[in-house]
Short mmCIF file of C-alpha atoms in Angstrom, two decimals:
data_model
loop_
_atom_site.label_atom_id
_atom_site.label_comp_id
_atom_site.label_asym_id
_atom_site.label_seq_id
_atom_site.Cartn_x
_atom_site.Cartn_y
_atom_site.Cartn_z
CA MET A 14 14.84 22.88 14.84
CA THR A 15 11.51 21.17 14.22
CA ASP A 16 9.70 20.18 17.41
CA LEU A 17 7.77 16.89 17.24
CA SER A 18 7.15 16.69 20.99
CA ALA A 19 3.41 17.08 20.44
CA PHE A 20 3.38 13.60 18.90
CA PRO A 21 3.85 10.79 21.48
CA ILE A 22 4.87 8.40 18.69
CA ALA A 23 8.10 10.39 18.33
CA THR A 24 9.11 9.39 21.86
CA ARG A 25 9.06 5.67 21.05
CA TRP A 26 10.53 6.13 17.57
CA PRO A 27 12.64 9.28 17.95
CA ALA A 28 13.53 11.28 14.87
CA SER A 29 17.14 11.70 13.84
CA HIS A 30 15.98 14.23 11.25
CA PRO A 31 12.83 15.88 12.65
CA ASP A 32 12.67 18.31 9.74
CA ARG A 33 11.91 15.38 7.38
CA ILE A 34 8.69 13.44 6.88
CA GLN A 35 8.49 10.72 9.53
CA LEU A 36 7.14 7.38 8.28
CA TYR A 37 6.09 4.69 10.75
CA SER A 38 5.61 1.48 8.83
CA PHE A 39 6.56 -2.11 8.03
CA PRO A 40 7.16 -3.65 4.56
CA THR A 41 3.68 -5.06 3.95
CA PRO A 42 1.50 -4.18 0.93
CA ASN A 43 -0.10 -1.31 2.84
CA GLY A 44 3.18 -0.11 4.27
CA VAL A 45 5.19 -0.08 1.07
CA LYS A 46 2.61 2.00 -0.81
CA VAL A 47 3.79 5.06 1.06
CA SER A 48 7.48 4.11 0.89
CA ILE A 49 7.20 3.71 -2.88
CA ALA A 50 5.41 7.04 -3.27
CA LEU A 51 8.03 8.84 -1.19
CA GLU A 52 10.80 7.24 -3.22
CA GLU A 53 9.09 8.16 -6.49
CA LEU A 54 8.61 11.75 -5.34
CA GLY A 55 12.09 12.14 -3.92
CA LEU A 56 10.80 13.74 -0.73
CA PRO A 57 13.20 13.66 2.23
CA TYR A 58 11.89 11.27 4.86
CA GLU A 59 12.91 9.09 7.74
CA ALA A 60 11.48 5.58 8.05
CA HIS A 61 10.84 3.91 11.38
CA ALA A 62 10.13 0.17 11.50
CA VAL A 63 6.97 -0.62 13.47
CA ASN A 64 7.25 -4.37 13.92
CA ILE A 65 3.75 -5.77 13.52
CA GLY A 66 5.06 -9.23 14.40
CA LYS A 67 5.73 -7.86 17.88
CA ASP A 68 2.40 -5.99 18.01
CA GLU A 69 4.17 -2.63 18.09
CA SER A 70 1.33 -1.03 16.14
CA TRP A 71 -0.89 -1.60 19.20
CA THR A 72 1.33 0.34 21.59
CA PRO A 73 -0.09 3.57 23.08
CA GLU A 74 2.47 5.65 21.19
CA PHE A 75 1.49 4.27 17.79
CA LEU A 76 -2.23 4.39 18.58
CA SER A 77 -1.87 8.05 19.49
CA LEU A 78 -1.24 8.74 15.79
CA ASN A 79 -3.18 5.89 14.22
CA PRO A 80 -6.16 4.85 16.36
CA ASN A 81 -6.86 2.04 13.88
CA GLY A 82 -3.65 0.30 14.93
CA LYS A 83 -2.55 -0.49 11.40
CA ILE A 84 0.54 0.57 9.50
CA PRO A 85 1.44 2.98 8.05
CA ALA A 86 1.24 6.34 9.77
CA MET A 87 3.11 9.53 8.96
CA ILE A 88 4.04 12.95 10.32
CA ASP A 89 4.88 15.75 7.94
CA PRO A 90 6.63 18.51 9.92
CA ASP A 91 5.92 20.87 7.03
CA GLY A 92 2.20 20.33 6.70
CA PRO A 93 -0.48 22.78 5.58
CA GLY A 94 0.40 26.31 6.66
CA GLY A 95 3.86 25.11 7.61
CA LYS A 96 2.50 23.30 10.67
CA PRO A 97 3.14 19.59 11.44
CA ILE A 98 0.37 17.18 10.49
CA GLY A 99 -0.06 13.54 11.46
CA LEU A 100 -1.88 11.15 9.14
CA PHE A 101 -2.94 7.51 9.06
CA GLU A 102 -4.52 5.24 6.41
CA SER A 103 -2.34 4.65 3.37
CA GLY A 104 -4.85 5.93 0.82
CA ALA A 105 -5.21 9.24 2.64
CA ILE A 106 -1.43 9.55 2.87
CA LEU A 107 -1.05 8.91 -0.87
CA LEU A 108 -3.58 11.63 -1.65
CA TYR A 109 -1.87 14.01 0.75
CA LEU A 110 1.50 13.46 -0.92
CA THR A 111 0.05 14.11 -4.37
CA ASP A 112 -1.56 17.32 -3.11
CA LYS A 113 1.71 18.38 -1.52
CA THR A 114 3.74 17.85 -4.68
CA GLY A 115 1.27 18.04 -7.57
CA ARG A 116 2.68 14.78 -8.89
CA LEU A 117 1.60 11.15 -9.35
CA ILE A 118 -1.97 12.23 -10.10
CA PRO A 119 -3.40 13.97 -13.19
CA ALA A 120 -4.00 17.70 -12.95
CA ASP A 121 -7.24 17.49 -14.89
CA PRO A 122 -10.07 17.34 -12.30
CA ALA A 123 -12.02 14.57 -14.05
CA ARG A 124 -8.94 12.36 -14.40
CA ARG A 125 -7.95 13.17 -10.84
CA TYR A 126 -11.23 11.77 -9.53
CA GLU A 127 -10.90 8.79 -11.86
CA THR A 128 -7.51 8.08 -10.29
CA ILE A 129 -8.91 8.42 -6.79
CA GLN A 130 -11.65 5.91 -7.54
CA TRP A 131 -9.02 3.30 -8.39
CA VAL A 132 -7.18 4.00 -5.15
CA PHE A 133 -10.48 3.44 -3.34
CA PHE A 134 -10.98 0.26 -5.37
CA GLN A 135 -7.75 -1.06 -3.91
CA MET A 136 -8.60 0.02 -0.38
CA ALA A 137 -12.16 -1.31 -0.36
CA SER A 138 -11.76 -4.40 -2.52
CA ILE A 139 -8.32 -5.66 -3.51
CA GLY A 140 -6.65 -5.13 -0.15
CA PRO A 141 -9.29 -6.80 2.03
CA MET A 142 -9.94 -9.69 -0.38
CA PHE A 143 -6.30 -10.51 -1.09
CA GLY A 144 -5.56 -10.32 2.63
CA GLN A 145 -8.25 -12.90 3.35
CA VAL A 146 -6.86 -15.20 0.65
CA GLY A 147 -3.51 -14.95 2.40
CA PHE A 148 -5.05 -15.85 5.75
CA PHE A 149 -7.03 -18.85 4.51
CA HIS A 150 -4.43 -20.10 2.01
CA LYS A 151 -1.09 -19.55 3.76
CA PHE A 152 -1.67 -18.66 7.39
CA ALA A 153 -3.78 -20.01 10.25
CA GLY A 154 -6.95 -20.17 8.20
CA ARG A 155 -5.59 -22.99 6.09
CA GLU A 156 -6.07 -25.33 9.06
CA ILE A 157 -9.83 -24.76 9.00
CA ALA A 158 -11.51 -27.86 7.59
CA ASP A 159 -14.39 -25.93 6.02
CA LYS A 160 -12.92 -24.56 2.76
CA ARG A 161 -15.92 -22.44 1.85
CA PRO A 162 -14.37 -19.21 3.17
CA LEU A 163 -11.23 -19.82 1.10
CA ALA A 164 -13.34 -20.55 -1.99
CA ARG A 165 -15.33 -17.37 -1.46
CA TYR A 166 -12.23 -15.16 -1.17
CA ARG A 167 -10.47 -16.99 -4.01
CA ASP A 168 -13.39 -16.41 -6.37
CA GLU A 169 -13.79 -12.78 -5.35
CA SER A 170 -10.04 -12.16 -5.73
CA ARG A 171 -10.13 -13.69 -9.18
CA ARG A 172 -13.05 -11.42 -10.07
CA LEU A 173 -11.10 -8.37 -8.88
CA ILE A 174 -8.06 -9.36 -10.92
CA GLY A 175 -10.47 -9.55 -13.84
CA VAL A 176 -11.53 -5.95 -13.17
CA LEU A 177 -7.87 -4.94 -13.35
CA GLU A 178 -7.42 -7.05 -16.48
CA THR A 179 -10.24 -5.24 -18.25
CA ARG A 180 -8.95 -1.83 -17.18
CA LEU A 181 -5.38 -2.55 -18.30
CA LYS A 182 -6.27 -3.77 -21.77
CA GLY A 183 -4.59 -1.34 -24.14
CA ARG A 184 -3.08 0.64 -21.24
CA SER A 185 0.41 0.73 -19.76
CA TRP A 186 -0.91 1.93 -16.41
CA ILE A 187 -4.25 2.26 -14.67
CA MET A 188 -4.50 5.82 -16.00
CA ASP A 189 -3.34 5.10 -19.56
CA ASP A 190 0.20 6.47 -19.96
CA ASP A 191 0.22 8.16 -16.55
CA TYR A 192 1.84 6.22 -13.73
CA THR A 193 -0.05 7.34 -10.62
CA ILE A 194 -0.90 6.54 -7.03
CA ALA A 195 -3.53 4.16 -8.43
CA ASP A 196 -0.73 1.89 -9.63
CA ILE A 197 1.29 2.41 -6.46
CA SER A 198 -1.68 1.42 -4.32
CA MET A 199 -2.03 -1.98 -6.03
CA LEU A 200 1.43 -3.14 -7.06
CA GLY A 201 2.39 -4.45 -3.62
CA TRP A 202 -0.91 -6.26 -3.17
CA VAL A 203 -0.75 -8.11 -6.49
CA ARG A 204 2.90 -8.94 -5.88
CA ASN A 205 2.06 -10.35 -2.45
CA LEU A 206 -0.89 -12.37 -3.72
CA ILE A 207 1.18 -14.41 -6.17
CA GLY A 208 4.44 -14.29 -4.24
CA PHE A 209 4.30 -14.14 -0.46
CA TYR A 210 0.77 -15.59 -0.25
CA GLU A 211 1.70 -18.28 -2.82
CA ALA A 212 -1.73 -17.98 -4.46
CA ARG A 213 -0.72 -17.66 -8.11
CA GLU A 214 -2.16 -21.02 -9.10
CA LEU A 215 -5.06 -20.74 -6.67
CA VAL A 216 -6.46 -17.62 -8.37
CA GLY A 217 -5.36 -18.60 -11.88
CA PHE A 218 -3.16 -15.53 -12.19
CA ASP A 219 -1.59 -16.65 -15.47
CA ASP A 220 -4.99 -16.43 -17.16
CA PHE A 221 -4.72 -12.64 -17.05
CA SER A 222 -2.51 -11.46 -19.89
CA HIS A 223 -2.61 -7.72 -19.11
CA VAL A 224 -2.13 -7.72 -15.34
CA ALA A 225 1.15 -9.65 -15.36
CA PRO A 226 2.99 -7.22 -17.72
CA TRP A 227 1.67 -4.27 -15.71
CA LEU A 228 3.09 -5.84 -12.55
CA GLU A 229 6.43 -6.42 -14.24
CA ARG A 230 6.57 -2.81 -15.44
CA GLY A 231 5.82 -1.56 -11.97
CA LEU A 232 8.32 -3.79 -10.21
CA ALA A 233 11.02 -2.76 -12.70
CA ARG A 234 10.87 0.84 -11.48
CA PRO A 235 13.90 1.60 -9.27
CA ALA A 236 11.80 3.56 -6.77
CA VAL A 237 9.44 0.60 -6.41
CA GLN A 238 12.33 -1.78 -5.81
CA ARG A 239 13.68 0.49 -3.10
CA GLY A 240 10.28 1.14 -1.54
CA LEU A 241 9.43 -2.54 -1.24
CA ASN A 242 12.10 -2.92 1.42
CA ILE A 243 11.54 0.29 3.39
CA PRO A 244 11.64 0.31 6.32
CA ALA A 245 14.06 -2.55 6.47
CA ARG A 246 12.99 -5.54 8.53
CA ALA A 247 15.13 -6.09 11.60
CA ASN A 248 17.15 -9.31 11.62
#
């Protein structure tokens, strides 16, 4: 039987199936990237809800695996050389899963790096900017009288959607006909921006005629629909 005792996180969120990938997450745009990838790949895994509303990602057990205190984090009991490996940061986890399976990323080296650059584009640009729009438009930041921060993040988010719009012109997916981790990395963020963050009108989303169909295609995938709600939120 697989022994996960070397990982303190497994004491707070014990594994019922320690031989499976252990996912510690919450259904946010960063969290669901990994859930969606695991569902697309069909890898056996066990999802543990780390409730960020209760600051569970700042507990010593979670921080022992992810010192950044952000979801998601993951343990693969069958890591390189057959030894368990713990990982944090969603982009790194996505790349690990593609290396493990040889799927969701082109085999050609040049196209592989092109895919990775779009994952980094999400991590360095779309994620942080859209998150700030959410804070200043829907959450506590909306109470701030000075609207210059909101305007700054709104304009930058609109610019980033424009980057996606240009890339998707004439393409079904970020990498042409290949659905990859580049798409998976961004679908949840764009969905959240216009849905949960209620910023569709704010950023003029309907001005972008190629991004909206791409989002619809992505959300129509059964694995995406499942992954968006994994791990399930507690009542």
